[in-house]
Short mmCIF file of C-alpha atoms and ligand atoms in Angstrom, two decimals:
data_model
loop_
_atom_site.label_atom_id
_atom_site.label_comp_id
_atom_site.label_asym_id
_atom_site.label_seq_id
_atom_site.Cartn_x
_atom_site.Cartn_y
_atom_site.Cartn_z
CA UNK A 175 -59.99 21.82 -1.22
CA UNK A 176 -56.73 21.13 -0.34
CA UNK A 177 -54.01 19.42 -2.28
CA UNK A 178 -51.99 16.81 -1.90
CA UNK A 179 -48.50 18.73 -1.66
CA UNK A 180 -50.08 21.72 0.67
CA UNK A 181 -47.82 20.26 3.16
CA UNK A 182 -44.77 21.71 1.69
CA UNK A 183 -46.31 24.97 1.42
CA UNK A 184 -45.26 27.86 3.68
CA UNK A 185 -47.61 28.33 6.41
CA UNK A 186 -50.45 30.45 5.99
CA UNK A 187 -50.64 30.54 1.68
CA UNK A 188 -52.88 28.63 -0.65
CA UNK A 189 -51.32 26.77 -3.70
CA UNK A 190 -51.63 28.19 -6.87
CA UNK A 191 -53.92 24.70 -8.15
CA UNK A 192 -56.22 26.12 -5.04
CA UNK A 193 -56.71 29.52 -5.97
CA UNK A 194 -57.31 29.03 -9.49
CA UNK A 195 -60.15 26.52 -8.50
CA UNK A 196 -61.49 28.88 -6.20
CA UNK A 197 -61.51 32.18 -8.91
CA UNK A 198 -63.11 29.20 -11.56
CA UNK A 199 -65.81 28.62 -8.85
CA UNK A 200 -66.44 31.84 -8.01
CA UNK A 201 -66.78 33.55 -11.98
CA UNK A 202 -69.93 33.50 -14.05
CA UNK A 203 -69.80 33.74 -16.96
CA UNK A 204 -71.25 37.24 -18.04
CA UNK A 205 -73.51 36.99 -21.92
CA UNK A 206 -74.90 39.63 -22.98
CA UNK A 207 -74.82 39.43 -26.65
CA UNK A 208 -74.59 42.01 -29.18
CA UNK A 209 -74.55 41.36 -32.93
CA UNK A 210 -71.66 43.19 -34.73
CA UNK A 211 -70.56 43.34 -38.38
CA UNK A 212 -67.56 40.66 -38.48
CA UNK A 213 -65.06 42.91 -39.55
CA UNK A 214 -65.03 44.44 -35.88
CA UNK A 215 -65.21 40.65 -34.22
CA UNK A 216 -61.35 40.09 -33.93
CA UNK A 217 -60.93 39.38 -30.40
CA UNK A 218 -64.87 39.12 -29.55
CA UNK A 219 -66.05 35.27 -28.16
CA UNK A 220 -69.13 33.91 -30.47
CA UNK A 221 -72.46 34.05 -28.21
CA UNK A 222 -73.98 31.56 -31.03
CA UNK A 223 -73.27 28.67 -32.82
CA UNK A 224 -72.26 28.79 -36.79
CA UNK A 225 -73.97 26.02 -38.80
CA UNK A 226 -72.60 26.44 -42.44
CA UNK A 227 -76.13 26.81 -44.67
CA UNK A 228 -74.19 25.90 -47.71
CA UNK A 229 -70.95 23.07 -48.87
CA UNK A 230 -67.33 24.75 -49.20
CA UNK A 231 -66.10 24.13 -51.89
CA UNK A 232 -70.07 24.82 -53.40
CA UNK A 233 -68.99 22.54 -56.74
CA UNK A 234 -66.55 20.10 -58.31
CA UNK A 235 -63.54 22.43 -58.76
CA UNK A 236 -59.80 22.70 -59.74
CA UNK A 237 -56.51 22.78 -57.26
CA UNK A 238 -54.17 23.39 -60.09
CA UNK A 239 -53.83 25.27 -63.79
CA UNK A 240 -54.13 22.73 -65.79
CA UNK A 241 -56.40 20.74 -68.01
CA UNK A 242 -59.80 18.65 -67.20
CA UNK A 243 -60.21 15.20 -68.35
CA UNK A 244 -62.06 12.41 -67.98
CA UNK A 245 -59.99 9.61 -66.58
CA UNK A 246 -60.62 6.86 -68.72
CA UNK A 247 -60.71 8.98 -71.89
CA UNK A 248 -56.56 9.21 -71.48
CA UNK A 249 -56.04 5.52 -72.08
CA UNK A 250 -58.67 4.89 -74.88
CA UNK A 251 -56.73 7.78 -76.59
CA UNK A 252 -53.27 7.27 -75.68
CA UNK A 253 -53.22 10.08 -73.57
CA UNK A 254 -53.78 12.68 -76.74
CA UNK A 255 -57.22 14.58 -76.10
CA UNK A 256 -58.88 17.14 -78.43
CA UNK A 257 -58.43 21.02 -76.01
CA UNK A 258 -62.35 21.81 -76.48
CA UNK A 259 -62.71 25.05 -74.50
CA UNK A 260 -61.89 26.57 -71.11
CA UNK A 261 -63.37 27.09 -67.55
CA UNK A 262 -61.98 30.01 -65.82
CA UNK A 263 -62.60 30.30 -62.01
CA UNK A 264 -65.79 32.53 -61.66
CA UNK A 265 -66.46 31.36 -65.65
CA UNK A 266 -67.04 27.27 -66.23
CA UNK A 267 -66.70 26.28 -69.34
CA UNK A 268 -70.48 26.16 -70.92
CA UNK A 269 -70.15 23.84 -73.61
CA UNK A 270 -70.46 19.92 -73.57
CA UNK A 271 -66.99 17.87 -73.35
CA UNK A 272 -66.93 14.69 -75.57
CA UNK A 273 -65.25 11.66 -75.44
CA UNK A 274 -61.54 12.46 -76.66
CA UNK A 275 -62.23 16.16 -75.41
CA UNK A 276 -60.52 17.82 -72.67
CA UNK A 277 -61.04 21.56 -71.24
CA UNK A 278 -57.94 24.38 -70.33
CA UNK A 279 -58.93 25.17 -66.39
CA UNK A 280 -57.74 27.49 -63.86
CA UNK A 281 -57.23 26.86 -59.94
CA UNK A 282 -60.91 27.20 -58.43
CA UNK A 283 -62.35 26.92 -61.86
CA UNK A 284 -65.52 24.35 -62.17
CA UNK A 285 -64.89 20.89 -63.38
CA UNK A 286 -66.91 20.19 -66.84
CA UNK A 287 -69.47 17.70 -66.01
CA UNK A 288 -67.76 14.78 -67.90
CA UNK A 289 -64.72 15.46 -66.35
CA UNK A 290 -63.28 13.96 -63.28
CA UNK A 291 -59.66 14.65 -63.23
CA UNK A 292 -57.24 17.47 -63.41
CA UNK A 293 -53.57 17.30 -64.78
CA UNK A 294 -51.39 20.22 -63.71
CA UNK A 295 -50.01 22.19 -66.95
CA UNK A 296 -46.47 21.14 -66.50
CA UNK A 297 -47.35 17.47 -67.39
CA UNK A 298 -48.64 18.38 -70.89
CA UNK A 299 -47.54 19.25 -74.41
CA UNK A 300 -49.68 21.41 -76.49
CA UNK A 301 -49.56 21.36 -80.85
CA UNK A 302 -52.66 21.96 -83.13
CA UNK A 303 -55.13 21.82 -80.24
CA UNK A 304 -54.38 18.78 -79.54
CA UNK A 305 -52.87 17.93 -75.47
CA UNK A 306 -50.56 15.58 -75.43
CA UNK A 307 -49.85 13.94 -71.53
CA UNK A 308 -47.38 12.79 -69.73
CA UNK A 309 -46.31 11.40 -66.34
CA UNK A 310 -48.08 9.86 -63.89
CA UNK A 311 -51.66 10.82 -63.85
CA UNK A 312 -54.19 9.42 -60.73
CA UNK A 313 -57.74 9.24 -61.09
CA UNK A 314 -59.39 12.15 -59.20
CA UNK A 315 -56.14 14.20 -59.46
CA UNK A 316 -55.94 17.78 -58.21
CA UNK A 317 -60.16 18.27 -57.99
CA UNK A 318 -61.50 19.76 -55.19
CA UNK A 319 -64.66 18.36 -53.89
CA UNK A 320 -68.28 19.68 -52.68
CA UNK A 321 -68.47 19.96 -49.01
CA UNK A 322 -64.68 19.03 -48.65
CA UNK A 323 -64.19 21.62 -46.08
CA UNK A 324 -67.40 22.27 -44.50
CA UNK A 325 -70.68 20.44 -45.37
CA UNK A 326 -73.57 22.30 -45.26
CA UNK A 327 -74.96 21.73 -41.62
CA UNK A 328 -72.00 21.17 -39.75
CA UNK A 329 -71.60 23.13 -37.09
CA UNK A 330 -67.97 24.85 -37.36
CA UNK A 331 -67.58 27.20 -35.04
CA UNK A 332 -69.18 26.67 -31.11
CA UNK A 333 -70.41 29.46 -28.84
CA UNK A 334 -67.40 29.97 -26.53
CA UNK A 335 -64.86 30.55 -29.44
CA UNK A 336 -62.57 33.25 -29.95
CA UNK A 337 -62.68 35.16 -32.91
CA UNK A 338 -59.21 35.60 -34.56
CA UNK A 339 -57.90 36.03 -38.46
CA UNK A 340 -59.25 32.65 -39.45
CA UNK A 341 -62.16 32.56 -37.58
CA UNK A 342 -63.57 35.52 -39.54
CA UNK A 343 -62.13 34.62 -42.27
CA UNK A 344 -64.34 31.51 -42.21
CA UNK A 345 -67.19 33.49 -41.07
CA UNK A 346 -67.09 35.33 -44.48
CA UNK A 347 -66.35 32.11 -46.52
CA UNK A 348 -70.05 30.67 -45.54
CA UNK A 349 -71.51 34.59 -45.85
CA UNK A 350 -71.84 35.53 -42.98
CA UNK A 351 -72.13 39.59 -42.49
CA UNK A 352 -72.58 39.78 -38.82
CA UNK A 353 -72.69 37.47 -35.67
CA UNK A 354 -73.69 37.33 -32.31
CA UNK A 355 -70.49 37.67 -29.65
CA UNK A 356 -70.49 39.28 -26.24
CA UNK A 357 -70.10 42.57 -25.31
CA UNK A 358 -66.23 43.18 -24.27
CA UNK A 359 -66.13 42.89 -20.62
CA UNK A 360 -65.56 46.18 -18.41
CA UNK A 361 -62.51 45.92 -16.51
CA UNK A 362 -61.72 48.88 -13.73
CA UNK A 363 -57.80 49.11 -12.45
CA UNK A 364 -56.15 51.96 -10.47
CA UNK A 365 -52.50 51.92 -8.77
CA UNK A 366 -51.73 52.60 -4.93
CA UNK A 367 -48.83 53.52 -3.61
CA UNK A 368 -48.28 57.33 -1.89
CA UNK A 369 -44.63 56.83 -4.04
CA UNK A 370 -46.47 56.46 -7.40
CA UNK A 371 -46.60 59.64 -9.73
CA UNK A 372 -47.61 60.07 -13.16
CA UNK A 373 -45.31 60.04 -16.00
CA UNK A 374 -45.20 63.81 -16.66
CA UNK A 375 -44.35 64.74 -13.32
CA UNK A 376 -40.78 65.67 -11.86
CA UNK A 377 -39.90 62.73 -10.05
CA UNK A 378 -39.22 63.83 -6.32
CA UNK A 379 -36.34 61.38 -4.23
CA UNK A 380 -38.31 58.14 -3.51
CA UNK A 381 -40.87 58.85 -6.02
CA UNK A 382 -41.47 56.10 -9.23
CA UNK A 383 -43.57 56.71 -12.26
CA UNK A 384 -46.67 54.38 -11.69
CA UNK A 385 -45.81 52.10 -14.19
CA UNK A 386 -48.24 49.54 -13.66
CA UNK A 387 -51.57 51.06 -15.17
CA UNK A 388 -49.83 51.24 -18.51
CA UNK A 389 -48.99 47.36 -18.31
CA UNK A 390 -52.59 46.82 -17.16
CA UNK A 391 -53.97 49.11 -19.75
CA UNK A 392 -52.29 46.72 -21.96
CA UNK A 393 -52.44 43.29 -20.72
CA UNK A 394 -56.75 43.98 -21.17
CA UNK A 395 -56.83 45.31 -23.93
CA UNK A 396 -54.88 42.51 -25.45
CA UNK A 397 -57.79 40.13 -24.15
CA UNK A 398 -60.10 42.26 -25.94
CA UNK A 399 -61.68 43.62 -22.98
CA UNK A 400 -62.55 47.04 -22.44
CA UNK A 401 -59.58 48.74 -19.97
CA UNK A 402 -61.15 51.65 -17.14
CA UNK A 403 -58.43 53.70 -15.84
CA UNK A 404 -59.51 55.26 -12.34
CA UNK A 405 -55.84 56.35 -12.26
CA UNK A 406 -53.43 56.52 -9.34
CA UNK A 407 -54.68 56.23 -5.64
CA UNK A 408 -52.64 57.43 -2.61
CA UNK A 409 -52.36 55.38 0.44
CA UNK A 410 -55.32 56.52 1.81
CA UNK A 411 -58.08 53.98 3.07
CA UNK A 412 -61.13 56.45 2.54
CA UNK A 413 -59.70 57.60 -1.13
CA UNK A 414 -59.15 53.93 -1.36
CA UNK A 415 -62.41 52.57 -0.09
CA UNK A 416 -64.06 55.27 -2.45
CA UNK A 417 -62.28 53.98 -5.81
CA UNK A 418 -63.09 50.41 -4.72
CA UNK A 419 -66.94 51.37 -4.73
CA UNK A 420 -66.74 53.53 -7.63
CA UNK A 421 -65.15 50.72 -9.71
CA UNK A 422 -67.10 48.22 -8.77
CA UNK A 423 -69.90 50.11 -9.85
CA UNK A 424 -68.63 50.82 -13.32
CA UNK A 425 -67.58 47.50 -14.49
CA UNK A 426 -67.31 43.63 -14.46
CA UNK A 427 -64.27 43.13 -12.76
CA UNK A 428 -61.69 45.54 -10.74
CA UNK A 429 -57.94 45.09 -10.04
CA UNK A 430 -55.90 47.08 -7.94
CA UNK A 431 -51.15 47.13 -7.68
CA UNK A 432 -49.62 47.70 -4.75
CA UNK A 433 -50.83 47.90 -0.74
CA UNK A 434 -52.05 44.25 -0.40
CA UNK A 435 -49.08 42.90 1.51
CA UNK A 436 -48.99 43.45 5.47
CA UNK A 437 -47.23 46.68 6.00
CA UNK A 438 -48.86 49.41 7.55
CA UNK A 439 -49.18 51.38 4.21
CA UNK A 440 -51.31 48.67 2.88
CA UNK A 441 -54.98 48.89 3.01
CA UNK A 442 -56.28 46.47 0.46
CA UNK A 443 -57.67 43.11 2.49
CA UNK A 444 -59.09 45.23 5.19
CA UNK A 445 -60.97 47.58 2.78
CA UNK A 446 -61.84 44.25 1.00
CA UNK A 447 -63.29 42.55 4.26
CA UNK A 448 -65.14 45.81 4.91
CA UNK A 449 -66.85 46.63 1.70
CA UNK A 450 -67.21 42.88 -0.09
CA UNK A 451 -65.47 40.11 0.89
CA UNK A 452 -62.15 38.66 1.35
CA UNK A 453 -61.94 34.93 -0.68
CA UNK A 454 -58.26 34.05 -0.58
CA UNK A 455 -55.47 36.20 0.43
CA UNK A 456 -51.91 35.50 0.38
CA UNK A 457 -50.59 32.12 -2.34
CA UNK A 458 -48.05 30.24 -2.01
CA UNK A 459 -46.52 31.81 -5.63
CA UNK A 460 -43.02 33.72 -6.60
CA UNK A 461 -43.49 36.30 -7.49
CA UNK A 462 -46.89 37.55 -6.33
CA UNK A 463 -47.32 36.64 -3.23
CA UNK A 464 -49.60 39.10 -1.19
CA UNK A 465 -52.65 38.97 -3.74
CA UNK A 466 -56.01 38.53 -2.54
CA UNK A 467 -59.48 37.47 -4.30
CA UNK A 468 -62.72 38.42 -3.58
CA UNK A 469 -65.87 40.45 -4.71
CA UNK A 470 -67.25 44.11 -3.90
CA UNK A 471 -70.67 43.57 -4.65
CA UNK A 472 -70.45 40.91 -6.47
CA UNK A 473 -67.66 42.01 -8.66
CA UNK A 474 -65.09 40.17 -9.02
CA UNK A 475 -61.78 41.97 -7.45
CA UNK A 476 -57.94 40.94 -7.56
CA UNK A 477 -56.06 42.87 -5.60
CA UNK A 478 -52.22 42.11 -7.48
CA UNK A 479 -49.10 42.81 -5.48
CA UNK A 480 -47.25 46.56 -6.58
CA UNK A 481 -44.01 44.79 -7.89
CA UNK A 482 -44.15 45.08 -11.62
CA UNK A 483 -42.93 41.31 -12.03
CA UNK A 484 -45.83 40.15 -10.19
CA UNK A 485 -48.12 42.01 -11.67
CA UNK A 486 -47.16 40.46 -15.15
CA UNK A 487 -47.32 36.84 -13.54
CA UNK A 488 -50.28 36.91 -11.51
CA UNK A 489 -52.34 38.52 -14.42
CA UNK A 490 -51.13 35.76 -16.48
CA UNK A 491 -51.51 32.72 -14.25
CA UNK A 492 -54.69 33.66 -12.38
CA UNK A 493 -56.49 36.81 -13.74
CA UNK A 494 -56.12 36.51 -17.83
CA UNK A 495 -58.04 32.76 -17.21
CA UNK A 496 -60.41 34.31 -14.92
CA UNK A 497 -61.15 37.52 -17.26
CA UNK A 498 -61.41 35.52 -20.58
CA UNK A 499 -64.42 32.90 -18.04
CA UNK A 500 -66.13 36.03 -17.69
CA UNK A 501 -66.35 36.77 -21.61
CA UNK A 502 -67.67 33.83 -22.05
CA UNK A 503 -64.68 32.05 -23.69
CA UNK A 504 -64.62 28.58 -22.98
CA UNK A 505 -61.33 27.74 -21.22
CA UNK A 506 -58.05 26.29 -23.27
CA UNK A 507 -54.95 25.15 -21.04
CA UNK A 508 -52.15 27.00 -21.24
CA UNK A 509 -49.89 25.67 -23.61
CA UNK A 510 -46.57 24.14 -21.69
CA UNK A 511 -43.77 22.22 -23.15
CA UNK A 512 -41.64 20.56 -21.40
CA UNK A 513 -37.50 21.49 -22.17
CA UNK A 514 -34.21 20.31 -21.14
CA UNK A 515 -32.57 22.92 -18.32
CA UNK A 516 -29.51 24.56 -19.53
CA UNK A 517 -28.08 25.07 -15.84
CA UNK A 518 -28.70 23.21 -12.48
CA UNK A 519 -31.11 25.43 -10.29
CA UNK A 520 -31.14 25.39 -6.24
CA UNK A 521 -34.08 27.17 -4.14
CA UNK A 522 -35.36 27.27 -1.13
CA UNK A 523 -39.01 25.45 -1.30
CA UNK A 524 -42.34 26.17 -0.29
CA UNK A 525 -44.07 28.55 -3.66
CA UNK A 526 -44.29 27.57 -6.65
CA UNK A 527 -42.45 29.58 -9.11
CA UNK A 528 -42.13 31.46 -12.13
CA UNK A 529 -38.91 31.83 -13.15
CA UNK A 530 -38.22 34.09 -15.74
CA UNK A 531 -36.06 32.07 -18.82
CA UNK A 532 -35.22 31.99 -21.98
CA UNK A 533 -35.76 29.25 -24.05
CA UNK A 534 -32.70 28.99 -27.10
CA UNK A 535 -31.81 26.41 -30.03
CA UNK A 536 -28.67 25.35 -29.27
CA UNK A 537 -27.30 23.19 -32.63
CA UNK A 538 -30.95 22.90 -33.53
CA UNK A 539 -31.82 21.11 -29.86
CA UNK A 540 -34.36 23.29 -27.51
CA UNK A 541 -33.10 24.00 -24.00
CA UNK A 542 -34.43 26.43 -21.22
CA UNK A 543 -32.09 28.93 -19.21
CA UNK A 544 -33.12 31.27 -16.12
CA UNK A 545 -32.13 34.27 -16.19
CA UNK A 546 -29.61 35.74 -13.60
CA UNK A 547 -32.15 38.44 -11.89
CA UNK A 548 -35.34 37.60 -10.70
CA UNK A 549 -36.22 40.18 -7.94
CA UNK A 550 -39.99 40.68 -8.38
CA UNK A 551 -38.67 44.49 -8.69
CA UNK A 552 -36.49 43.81 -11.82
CA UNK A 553 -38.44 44.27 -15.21
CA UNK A 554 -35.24 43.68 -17.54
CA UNK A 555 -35.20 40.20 -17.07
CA UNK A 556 -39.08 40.15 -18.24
CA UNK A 557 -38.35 41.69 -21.58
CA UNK A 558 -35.28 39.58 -22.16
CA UNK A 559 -37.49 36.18 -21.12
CA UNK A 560 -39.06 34.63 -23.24
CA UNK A 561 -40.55 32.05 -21.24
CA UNK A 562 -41.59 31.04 -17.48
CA UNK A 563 -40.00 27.92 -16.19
CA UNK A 564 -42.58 26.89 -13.90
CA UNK A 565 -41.01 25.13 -9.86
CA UNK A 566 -43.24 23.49 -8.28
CA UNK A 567 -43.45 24.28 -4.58
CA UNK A 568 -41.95 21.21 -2.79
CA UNK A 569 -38.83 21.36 -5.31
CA UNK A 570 -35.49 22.66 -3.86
CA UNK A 571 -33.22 21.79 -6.44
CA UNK A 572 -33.41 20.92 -10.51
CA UNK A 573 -30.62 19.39 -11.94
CA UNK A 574 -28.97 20.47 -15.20
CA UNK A 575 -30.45 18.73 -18.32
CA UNK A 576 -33.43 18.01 -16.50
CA UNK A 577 -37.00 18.58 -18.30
CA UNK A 578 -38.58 21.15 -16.90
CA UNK A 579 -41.95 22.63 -17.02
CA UNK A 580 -42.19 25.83 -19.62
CA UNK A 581 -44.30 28.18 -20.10
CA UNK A 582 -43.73 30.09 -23.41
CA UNK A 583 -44.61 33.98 -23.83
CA UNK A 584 -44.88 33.94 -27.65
CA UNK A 585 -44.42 31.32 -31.08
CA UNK A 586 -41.38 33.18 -31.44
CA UNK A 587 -37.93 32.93 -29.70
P1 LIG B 1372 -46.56 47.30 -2.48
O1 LIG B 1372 -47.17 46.05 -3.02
O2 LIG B 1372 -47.51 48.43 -2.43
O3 LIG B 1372 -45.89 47.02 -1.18
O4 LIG B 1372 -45.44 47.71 -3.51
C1 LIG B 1372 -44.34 46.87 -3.73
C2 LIG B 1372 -43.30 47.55 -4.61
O5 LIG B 1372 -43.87 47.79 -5.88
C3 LIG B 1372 -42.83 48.90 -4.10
O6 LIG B 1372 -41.42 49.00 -4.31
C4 LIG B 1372 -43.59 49.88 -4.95
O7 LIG B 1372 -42.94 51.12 -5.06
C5 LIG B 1372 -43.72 49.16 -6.26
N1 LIG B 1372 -44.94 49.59 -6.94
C6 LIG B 1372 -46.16 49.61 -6.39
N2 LIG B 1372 -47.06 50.06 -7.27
C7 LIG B 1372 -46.39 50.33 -8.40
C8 LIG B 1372 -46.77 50.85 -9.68
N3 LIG B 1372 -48.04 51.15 -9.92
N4 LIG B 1372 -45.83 51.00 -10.63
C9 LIG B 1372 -44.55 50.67 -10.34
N5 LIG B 1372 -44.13 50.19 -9.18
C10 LIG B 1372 -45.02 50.02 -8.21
MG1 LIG B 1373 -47.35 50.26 -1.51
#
């Protein structure tokens, strides 16, 4: 389906909006479950729902170190109570608290059953076992209460979600030893390019190490799907046409660098049209133009442009969302912000953009600068960016201190 600004497009690309509709439509999920211990989840998507069994916090318990009274006790004894005993977290206090009694307790410790309130140790004097208070004390201070984090039946995490730190830490919390999550998804990647060698060769005039595999290699892995390296492939369309099979054979999804623009080294959409099918070729983005969708057998295939730039940007706009469908992860927007330009920009429309910036504090106030290069060749100005400032097609010029679309790379600048 078209969209409403295709008009300003250059002729003959789809938007960016249109392609990732069309990858969306054309991915199924893939869920086949395994069940794994949860120490090797990080990364994994649940394949079940977690309904807690049991209430967390399981008892009445204490926030602080401090001592356990009951409430009204403090004013019918002018806030002097006998100490009767303690309750140590993993060790309540087994004996019976009176009226004028209250009990020594420890953060996590149980509250005695006639007690209802905890004050911290630094509001209290101690001589002759007797506690003397003082300060402002609130009924229902510092206790911790059953089912105040998770009540038992609640479901608390959904099929779909990815496991990270505090997702298994959770897990573990309600005692859980394993789960069900999907199996890591299989994806197969090789380089073209006649020019490419590997990085232990002697690099011959003209000749590049093929650089792309590793950031590949990488960029899945960091998904937590399982990488397939078929390695570098000449510019050859039977070597080619071979690899495509073979890859699509041995895994979920397949992405090829390099030879899917129009030259005459570049064998990519024909093979595609030949041995699958061609869905989209050629977007309307910067950098990453000559990329084209499709399947070989029903496997999904992206075949990315060779510049290293566009590798990074495509993956991230278009395949990372379509890999993480196919786990089985249920789709999250990007996060965006939206910053202050540092500098006035001018362009020349018709793609939308991904301009390689870095956002800075200036005197504590955010503000978003593009870099000086941003040839799709140049890989310097990706490791000093720390963001994408995303231009939308139509737009030839941004003015300075206008708020611009950004896409940040990390929590960290
Ligand atoms: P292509 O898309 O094949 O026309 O390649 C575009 C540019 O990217 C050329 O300058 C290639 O040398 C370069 N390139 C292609 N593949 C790789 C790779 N695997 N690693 C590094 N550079 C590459
Ligand atoms: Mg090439």
């Amino acid at each position: 389906m078209a969209d409403t600004t295709d008009f300003c497009l250059k002729p003959g690309l789809i938007s960016v909006t249109e392609a990732e509709t069309r990858i969306h439509e054309a991915i199924t999920p893939l869920q086949h479950a395994q069940i794994l211990p949860i120490k090797h989840c990080l990364n994994r998507i649940l394949a079940q729902d977690i309904t807690a069994t049991s209430n967390i916090p399981s008892d009445c318990n204490s926030s602080m170190d401090g001592y356990a009274v009951a409430f009204n006790d403090l004013c019918d004894h002018q806030n002097r109570l006998r100490l009767c005993g303690t309750s140590w977290a993993g060790k309540p206090y087994s004996g019976v608290m009176k009226p004028g009694d209250c009990v020594r307790i420890f953060t996590g410790a149980i509250l005695p059953q006639a007690a209802d309130t905890v004050i911290m140790q630094e509001q209290v004097t101690q001589t002759d076992g007797m506690i003397q208070f003082n300060g402002q004390i609130q009924h229902g201070d510092n206790v911790r209460y059953p089912g105040e984090d998770i009540k038992s039946g609640d479901t608390v995490l959904n099929a779909g979600t990815k496991l990270g730190g505090a997702e298994i830490g959770l897990l573990a919390s309600l005692g859980m030893v394993s789960v069900q999550v999907y199996r890591p998804i299989r994806v197969a990647f090789f380089s073209t390019g006649d020019e490419l060698r590997g990085l232990t060769e002697t690099l011959q005039s003209g000749q590049l190490y093929d650089s792309n595999r590793y950031t590949l290699n990488a960029l899945i892995e960091q998904i937590g799907a399982a990488p397939i390296d078929l390695g570098t492939i000449p510019d050859d369309p039977q070597q080619l046409q071979d690899t495509l099979i073979n890859a699509a054979e041995s895994s979920d999804a397949v992405i090829s660098t390099g030879g899917a623009s129009v030259g005459d080294a570049d064998f990519i959409e024909p093979l595609l049209k030949d041995i699958g099918s061609v869905d989209f070729w050629k977007l309307a983005i910067k950098p990453g133009k000559p990329l084209v969708f499709g399947n070989i057998r029903n496997i999904p295939f992206f075949g990315l442009p060779g510049n290293p730039v566009s590798v990074l940007v495509t993956f991230m706009i278009l395949v990372r969302p379509a890999l993480t469908r196919l786990m089985g992860q249920t789709p999250g927007q990007m996060l965006h912000i939206e910053v202050p330009l540092a500098q006035s920009i001018q362009r020349s429309p018709g793609r939308q953009e991904y301009l390689r910036a870095q956002l800075n504090y200036d005197n504590n106030q955010l503000n978003v600068k593009p870099l000086p290069f941003q040839g799709s060749h140049i890989m310097h100005s990706m490791i000093q960016a720390n963001c994408f400032i995303v231009v939308e097609a139509h737009c030839s010029s941004l003015a300075q201190g206008q708020l611009v679309k950004v896409l940040p790379f990390d929590t960290e600048i």
